[in-house]
Amino acid sequence: MAKSAARQPVPTRRADAERNIAAILEAGTRLLSADPAASVADIAKAAGVGRVTLYGHFPSREALVDAVLDHAVEVADAVLADDSLDTAPAPEAMARLLRSSWEVLDRHRRLFLAADRVLATERIREHHERPLRRVERLVVRGQRAGVFRTDLSPGWLVTTFFSIIHSAAQEREAGRLAPEEVEQVLVKTMLSLLAPAERPARP
């Protein structure tokens, strides 16, 4: 009986831990999206927890940023879900996906700058696998319809998409790209790269 009674608080502790983690991720997303240099102490304070509690869940700044990035990408992927991307003409769908992706990324571009400082590029790419699968499906559909080039692999074109949109975030943050220019630049750049080649390229 004593052992059974001792175990009763465990679900409460687990629920408390889940609430703390959710609060830390929300605060981390908000603060790092405003300032990539936001400290762990700032995030703990905004989450309403102590630093010891935060470090109990995320033992380093790298682990915290990694978890916050995963959380932000998961939320973004849900926002980007759009059934019309599978039915609209591929170039139109790509333009729409670029605009909606940039709208989400622009809100969190400083979070991605924070991630660039502590995470390997490959790790950042891994976090984007879910939304990038959507891009790959669209690229493949465009290639099959003959409106996207087929002399480059879908994988490379997806990598190009990822690189261009994140480079745009860096240029926007550095002030080398005006806010009102970004969407147009992204759409023109990506659609020009996806356009079928007029003739086979010479090696």
PDB file of C-alpha atoms in Angstrom:
ATOM      1  CA  MET A   1       0.000   0.000   0.000  1.00  0.00           C
ATOM      2  CA  ALA A   2       2.824   2.385   0.865  1.00  0.00           C
ATOM      3  CA  LYS A   3       4.473   1.830  -2.511  1.00  0.00           C
ATOM      4  CA  SER A   4       1.197   2.462  -4.336  1.00  0.00           C
ATOM      5  CA  ALA A   5       0.665   5.715  -2.439  1.00  0.00           C
ATOM      6  CA  ALA A   6       4.216   6.857  -3.178  1.00  0.00           C
ATOM      7  CA  ARG A   7       3.632   6.467  -6.891  1.00  0.00           C
ATOM      8  CA  GLN A   8       0.495   8.568  -7.039  1.00  0.00           C
ATOM      9  CA  PRO A   9       2.239  11.986  -7.486  1.00  0.00           C
ATOM     10  CA  VAL A  10       4.145  10.796 -10.584  1.00  0.00           C
ATOM     11  CA  PRO A  11       1.422  11.702 -13.139  1.00  0.00           C
ATOM     12  CA  THR A  12       1.206  15.165 -11.572  1.00  0.00           C
ATOM     13  CA  ARG A  13       4.973  15.631 -11.848  1.00  0.00           C
ATOM     14  CA  ARG A  14       4.827  14.457 -15.465  1.00  0.00           C
ATOM     15  CA  ALA A  15       2.022  16.915 -16.254  1.00  0.00           C
ATOM     16  CA  ASP A  16       4.017  19.705 -14.624  1.00  0.00           C
ATOM     17  CA  ALA A  17       7.055  18.777 -16.701  1.00  0.00           C
ATOM     18  CA  GLU A  18       5.007  18.803 -19.915  1.00  0.00           C
ATOM     19  CA  ARG A  19       3.596  22.229 -19.068  1.00  0.00           C
ATOM     20  CA  ASN A  20       7.079  23.527 -18.319  1.00  0.00           C
ATOM     21  CA  ILE A  21       8.456  22.181 -21.595  1.00  0.00           C
ATOM     22  CA  ALA A  22       5.570  23.730 -23.549  1.00  0.00           C
ATOM     23  CA  ALA A  23       6.128  27.070 -21.814  1.00  0.00           C
ATOM     24  CA  ILE A  24       9.886  26.940 -22.485  1.00  0.00           C
ATOM     25  CA  LEU A  25       9.381  26.143 -26.181  1.00  0.00           C
ATOM     26  CA  GLU A  26       6.807  28.915 -26.576  1.00  0.00           C
ATOM     27  CA  ALA A  27       9.032  31.445 -24.801  1.00  0.00           C
ATOM     28  CA  GLY A  28      12.095  30.287 -26.721  1.00  0.00           C
ATOM     29  CA  THR A  29      10.318  30.650 -30.052  1.00  0.00           C
ATOM     30  CA  ARG A  30       9.062  34.120 -29.145  1.00  0.00           C
ATOM     31  CA  LEU A  31      12.311  35.481 -27.727  1.00  0.00           C
ATOM     32  CA  LEU A  32      14.723  33.965 -30.249  1.00  0.00           C
ATOM     33  CA  SER A  33      12.490  35.148 -33.102  1.00  0.00           C
ATOM     34  CA  ALA A  34      12.933  38.659 -31.709  1.00  0.00           C
ATOM     35  CA  ASP A  35      16.607  38.402 -30.726  1.00  0.00           C
ATOM     36  CA  PRO A  36      18.895  35.508 -31.768  1.00  0.00           C
ATOM     37  CA  ALA A  37      21.164  36.382 -28.820  1.00  0.00           C
ATOM     38  CA  ALA A  38      18.406  35.963 -26.206  1.00  0.00           C
ATOM     39  CA  SER A  39      19.933  34.199 -23.212  1.00  0.00           C
ATOM     40  CA  VAL A  40      18.857  30.977 -21.550  1.00  0.00           C
ATOM     41  CA  ALA A  41      18.116  33.017 -18.423  1.00  0.00           C
ATOM     42  CA  ASP A  42      15.822  35.322 -20.421  1.00  0.00           C
ATOM     43  CA  ILE A  43      13.959  32.363 -21.873  1.00  0.00           C
ATOM     44  CA  ALA A  44      13.588  30.702 -18.470  1.00  0.00           C
ATOM     45  CA  LYS A  45      12.215  33.924 -17.000  1.00  0.00           C
ATOM     46  CA  ALA A  46       9.747  34.394 -19.869  1.00  0.00           C
ATOM     47  CA  ALA A  47       8.620  30.778 -19.468  1.00  0.00           C
ATOM     48  CA  GLY A  48       8.039  31.267 -15.751  1.00  0.00           C
ATOM     49  CA  VAL A  49      10.549  28.603 -14.721  1.00  0.00           C
ATOM     50  CA  GLY A  50      13.945  28.645 -13.049  1.00  0.00           C
ATOM     51  CA  ARG A  51      17.189  28.040 -14.903  1.00  0.00           C
ATOM     52  CA  VAL A  52      17.627  24.749 -13.033  1.00  0.00           C
ATOM     53  CA  THR A  53      14.242  23.576 -14.331  1.00  0.00           C
ATOM     54  CA  LEU A  54      15.075  24.660 -17.878  1.00  0.00           C
ATOM     55  CA  TYR A  55      18.450  22.925 -17.815  1.00  0.00           C
ATOM     56  CA  GLY A  56      16.741  19.834 -16.428  1.00  0.00           C
ATOM     57  CA  HIS A  57      14.873  19.550 -19.730  1.00  0.00           C
ATOM     58  CA  PHE A  58      17.449  21.116 -22.059  1.00  0.00           C
ATOM     59  CA  PRO A  59      21.004  20.655 -20.728  1.00  0.00           C
ATOM     60  CA  SER A  60      22.631  23.197 -23.055  1.00  0.00           C
ATOM     61  CA  ARG A  61      21.810  26.200 -25.204  1.00  0.00           C
ATOM     62  CA  GLU A  62      22.350  24.004 -28.257  1.00  0.00           C
ATOM     63  CA  ALA A  63      19.772  21.493 -27.005  1.00  0.00           C
ATOM     64  CA  LEU A  64      17.323  24.300 -26.268  1.00  0.00           C
ATOM     65  CA  VAL A  65      17.710  25.955 -29.668  1.00  0.00           C
ATOM     66  CA  ASP A  66      17.430  22.550 -31.349  1.00  0.00           C
ATOM     67  CA  ALA A  67      14.125  21.855 -29.575  1.00  0.00           C
ATOM     68  CA  VAL A  68      12.776  25.357 -30.213  1.00  0.00           C
ATOM     69  CA  LEU A  69      13.621  25.079 -33.916  1.00  0.00           C
ATOM     70  CA  ASP A  70      11.866  21.713 -34.143  1.00  0.00           C
ATOM     71  CA  HIS A  71       8.813  23.216 -32.444  1.00  0.00           C
ATOM     72  CA  ALA A  72       8.750  26.220 -34.786  1.00  0.00           C
ATOM     73  CA  VAL A  73       9.096  24.060 -37.912  1.00  0.00           C
ATOM     74  CA  GLU A  74       6.319  21.759 -36.712  1.00  0.00           C
ATOM     75  CA  VAL A  75       3.999  24.742 -36.256  1.00  0.00           C
ATOM     76  CA  ALA A  76       5.057  26.136 -39.648  1.00  0.00           C
ATOM     77  CA  ASP A  77       4.414  22.811 -41.378  1.00  0.00           C
ATOM     78  CA  ALA A  78       0.845  22.830 -40.093  1.00  0.00           C
ATOM     79  CA  VAL A  79       0.390  26.399 -41.361  1.00  0.00           C
ATOM     80  CA  LEU A  80       1.746  25.442 -44.805  1.00  0.00           C
ATOM     81  CA  ALA A  81      -0.628  22.517 -45.237  1.00  0.00           C
ATOM     82  CA  ASP A  82      -2.717  23.395 -48.291  1.00  0.00           C
ATOM     83  CA  ASP A  83      -4.533  20.783 -50.390  1.00  0.00           C
ATOM     84  CA  SER A  84      -4.565  23.120 -53.394  1.00  0.00           C
ATOM     85  CA  LEU A  85      -0.791  22.679 -53.700  1.00  0.00           C
ATOM     86  CA  ASP A  86      -1.508  19.173 -55.028  1.00  0.00           C
ATOM     87  CA  THR A  87      -4.036  20.328 -57.637  1.00  0.00           C
ATOM     88  CA  ALA A  88      -3.061  23.810 -58.861  1.00  0.00           C
ATOM     89  CA  PRO A  89      -0.689  24.081 -61.854  1.00  0.00           C
ATOM     90  CA  ALA A  90       2.801  23.350 -60.524  1.00  0.00           C
ATOM     91  CA  PRO A  91       4.325  26.815 -61.207  1.00  0.00           C
ATOM     92  CA  GLU A  92       1.349  28.515 -59.535  1.00  0.00           C
ATOM     93  CA  ALA A  93       1.530  26.110 -56.592  1.00  0.00           C
ATOM     94  CA  MET A  94       5.286  26.711 -56.248  1.00  0.00           C
ATOM     95  CA  ALA A  95       4.792  30.491 -56.188  1.00  0.00           C
ATOM     96  CA  ARG A  96       2.068  30.097 -53.559  1.00  0.00           C
ATOM     97  CA  LEU A  97       4.260  27.777 -51.464  1.00  0.00           C
ATOM     98  CA  LEU A  98       7.182  30.192 -51.649  1.00  0.00           C
ATOM     99  CA  ARG A  99       5.038  33.109 -50.507  1.00  0.00           C
ATOM    100  CA  SER A 100       3.487  31.214 -47.608  1.00  0.00           C
ATOM    101  CA  SER A 101       6.860  29.730 -46.617  1.00  0.00           C
ATOM    102  CA  TRP A 102       8.446  33.164 -46.587  1.00  0.00           C
ATOM    103  CA  GLU A 103       5.582  34.601 -44.555  1.00  0.00           C
ATOM    104  CA  VAL A 104       6.282  31.999 -41.862  1.00  0.00           C
ATOM    105  CA  LEU A 105      10.072  32.175 -42.142  1.00  0.00           C
ATOM    106  CA  ASP A 106      10.155  35.965 -41.993  1.00  0.00           C
ATOM    107  CA  ARG A 107       8.440  35.896 -38.604  1.00  0.00           C
ATOM    108  CA  HIS A 108      11.096  33.512 -37.303  1.00  0.00           C
ATOM    109  CA  ARG A 109      14.146  34.497 -39.331  1.00  0.00           C
ATOM    110  CA  ARG A 110      16.089  35.515 -36.210  1.00  0.00           C
ATOM    111  CA  LEU A 111      15.375  32.133 -34.672  1.00  0.00           C
ATOM    112  CA  PHE A 112      17.050  30.571 -37.704  1.00  0.00           C
ATOM    113  CA  LEU A 113      20.002  32.911 -37.232  1.00  0.00           C
ATOM    114  CA  ALA A 114      20.256  31.657 -33.646  1.00  0.00           C
ATOM    115  CA  ALA A 115      20.155  28.084 -34.963  1.00  0.00           C
ATOM    116  CA  ASP A 116      22.903  28.860 -37.495  1.00  0.00           C
ATOM    117  CA  ARG A 117      25.162  29.894 -34.612  1.00  0.00           C
ATOM    118  CA  VAL A 118      24.927  26.651 -32.628  1.00  0.00           C
ATOM    119  CA  LEU A 119      23.652  23.922 -34.960  1.00  0.00           C
ATOM    120  CA  ALA A 120      25.266  22.267 -37.963  1.00  0.00           C
ATOM    121  CA  THR A 121      23.649  23.061 -41.318  1.00  0.00           C
ATOM    122  CA  GLU A 122      22.786  19.391 -41.780  1.00  0.00           C
ATOM    123  CA  ARG A 123      20.950  19.364 -38.440  1.00  0.00           C
ATOM    124  CA  ILE A 124      18.940  22.437 -39.461  1.00  0.00           C
ATOM    125  CA  ARG A 125      18.088  20.693 -42.734  1.00  0.00           C
ATOM    126  CA  GLU A 126      16.916  17.604 -40.829  1.00  0.00           C
ATOM    127  CA  HIS A 127      14.387  19.720 -38.959  1.00  0.00           C
ATOM    128  CA  HIS A 128      12.893  20.778 -42.307  1.00  0.00           C
ATOM    129  CA  GLU A 129      12.377  17.269 -43.683  1.00  0.00           C
ATOM    130  CA  ARG A 130       8.592  17.367 -43.225  1.00  0.00           C
ATOM    131  CA  PRO A 131       7.939  20.639 -45.103  1.00  0.00           C
ATOM    132  CA  LEU A 132      10.596  19.788 -47.699  1.00  0.00           C
ATOM    133  CA  ARG A 133       8.773  16.568 -48.570  1.00  0.00           C
ATOM    134  CA  ARG A 134       5.901  18.813 -49.648  1.00  0.00           C
ATOM    135  CA  VAL A 135       8.299  20.735 -51.900  1.00  0.00           C
ATOM    136  CA  GLU A 136       9.635  17.488 -53.381  1.00  0.00           C
ATOM    137  CA  ARG A 137       6.144  16.220 -54.231  1.00  0.00           C
ATOM    138  CA  LEU A 138       5.454  19.477 -56.019  1.00  0.00           C
ATOM    139  CA  VAL A 139       8.735  19.379 -57.936  1.00  0.00           C
ATOM    140  CA  VAL A 140       8.110  15.799 -59.064  1.00  0.00           C
ATOM    141  CA  ARG A 141       4.581  16.684 -60.159  1.00  0.00           C
ATOM    142  CA  GLY A 142       5.889  19.626 -62.181  1.00  0.00           C
ATOM    143  CA  GLN A 143       8.525  17.451 -63.827  1.00  0.00           C
ATOM    144  CA  ARG A 144       5.959  14.838 -64.797  1.00  0.00           C
ATOM    145  CA  ALA A 145       3.742  17.555 -66.253  1.00  0.00           C
ATOM    146  CA  GLY A 146       6.665  18.876 -68.292  1.00  0.00           C
ATOM    147  CA  VAL A 147       6.598  22.354 -66.713  1.00  0.00           C
ATOM    148  CA  PHE A 148       9.687  21.897 -64.512  1.00  0.00           C
ATOM    149  CA  ARG A 149      13.122  20.947 -65.746  1.00  0.00           C
ATOM    150  CA  THR A 150      14.069  17.265 -65.642  1.00  0.00           C
ATOM    151  CA  ASP A 151      17.807  17.595 -66.236  1.00  0.00           C
ATOM    152  CA  LEU A 152      18.299  18.166 -62.487  1.00  0.00           C
ATOM    153  CA  SER A 153      17.143  15.729 -59.814  1.00  0.00           C
ATOM    154  CA  PRO A 154      14.197  16.519 -57.529  1.00  0.00           C
ATOM    155  CA  GLY A 155      16.545  16.196 -54.558  1.00  0.00           C
ATOM    156  CA  TRP A 156      18.873  18.897 -55.862  1.00  0.00           C
ATOM    157  CA  LEU A 157      15.988  21.214 -56.712  1.00  0.00           C
ATOM    158  CA  VAL A 158      14.611  20.777 -53.180  1.00  0.00           C
ATOM    159  CA  THR A 159      18.050  21.624 -51.777  1.00  0.00           C
ATOM    160  CA  THR A 160      18.055  24.722 -53.976  1.00  0.00           C
ATOM    161  CA  PHE A 161      14.644  25.732 -52.602  1.00  0.00           C
ATOM    162  CA  PHE A 162      15.910  25.320 -49.038  1.00  0.00           C
ATOM    163  CA  SER A 163      19.114  27.264 -49.725  1.00  0.00           C
ATOM    164  CA  ILE A 164      17.449  30.145 -51.542  1.00  0.00           C
ATOM    165  CA  ILE A 165      14.738  30.802 -48.985  1.00  0.00           C
ATOM    166  CA  HIS A 166      17.183  30.738 -46.083  1.00  0.00           C
ATOM    167  CA  SER A 167      19.643  32.932 -47.945  1.00  0.00           C
ATOM    168  CA  ALA A 168      16.784  35.383 -48.424  1.00  0.00           C
ATOM    169  CA  ALA A 169      16.264  35.430 -44.656  1.00  0.00           C
ATOM    170  CA  GLN A 170      19.945  36.253 -44.127  1.00  0.00           C
ATOM    171  CA  GLU A 171      19.901  38.983 -46.769  1.00  0.00           C
ATOM    172  CA  ARG A 172      16.704  40.440 -45.305  1.00  0.00           C
ATOM    173  CA  GLU A 173      18.203  40.500 -41.808  1.00  0.00           C
ATOM    174  CA  ALA A 174      21.417  42.098 -43.082  1.00  0.00           C
ATOM    175  CA  GLY A 175      19.436  44.821 -44.858  1.00  0.00           C
ATOM    176  CA  ARG A 176      20.640  43.851 -48.317  1.00  0.00           C
ATOM    177  CA  LEU A 177      17.142  42.860 -49.408  1.00  0.00           C
ATOM    178  CA  ALA A 178      14.182  45.148 -48.791  1.00  0.00           C
ATOM    179  CA  PRO A 179      11.140  43.561 -47.083  1.00  0.00           C
ATOM    180  CA  GLU A 180       8.842  44.390 -49.997  1.00  0.00           C
ATOM    181  CA  GLU A 181      11.230  42.767 -52.491  1.00  0.00           C
ATOM    182  CA  VAL A 182      11.664  39.357 -50.911  1.00  0.00           C
ATOM    183  CA  GLU A 183       8.601  37.477 -52.158  1.00  0.00           C
ATOM    184  CA  GLN A 184       9.040  38.687 -55.735  1.00  0.00           C
ATOM    185  CA  VAL A 185      12.746  37.834 -55.701  1.00  0.00           C
ATOM    186  CA  LEU A 186      12.073  34.363 -54.313  1.00  0.00           C
ATOM    187  CA  VAL A 187       9.353  33.547 -56.843  1.00  0.00           C
ATOM    188  CA  LYS A 188      11.311  34.856 -59.833  1.00  0.00           C
ATOM    189  CA  THR A 189      14.511  33.109 -58.774  1.00  0.00           C
ATOM    190  CA  MET A 190      12.968  29.728 -58.056  1.00  0.00           C
ATOM    191  CA  LEU A 191      10.655  29.617 -61.075  1.00  0.00           C
ATOM    192  CA  SER A 192      13.512  30.596 -63.382  1.00  0.00           C
ATOM    193  CA  LEU A 193      15.599  27.755 -61.961  1.00  0.00           C
ATOM    194  CA  LEU A 194      12.735  25.302 -62.359  1.00  0.00           C
ATOM    195  CA  ALA A 195      11.901  26.301 -65.936  1.00  0.00           C
ATOM    196  CA  PRO A 196      12.623  23.557 -68.492  1.00  0.00           C
ATOM    197  CA  ALA A 197      15.948  24.008 -70.248  1.00  0.00           C
ATOM    198  CA  GLU A 198      15.562  25.108 -73.880  1.00  0.00           C
ATOM    199  CA  ARG A 199      18.347  22.766 -74.938  1.00  0.00           C
ATOM    200  CA  PRO A 200      20.495  20.163 -73.201  1.00  0.00           C
ATOM    201  CA  ALA A 201      23.272  21.825 -71.236  1.00  0.00           C
ATOM    202  CA  ARG A 202      26.815  21.081 -72.381  1.00  0.00           C
ATOM    203  CA  PRO A 203      29.055  19.472 -69.784  1.00  0.00           C
TER     204      PRO A 203
END
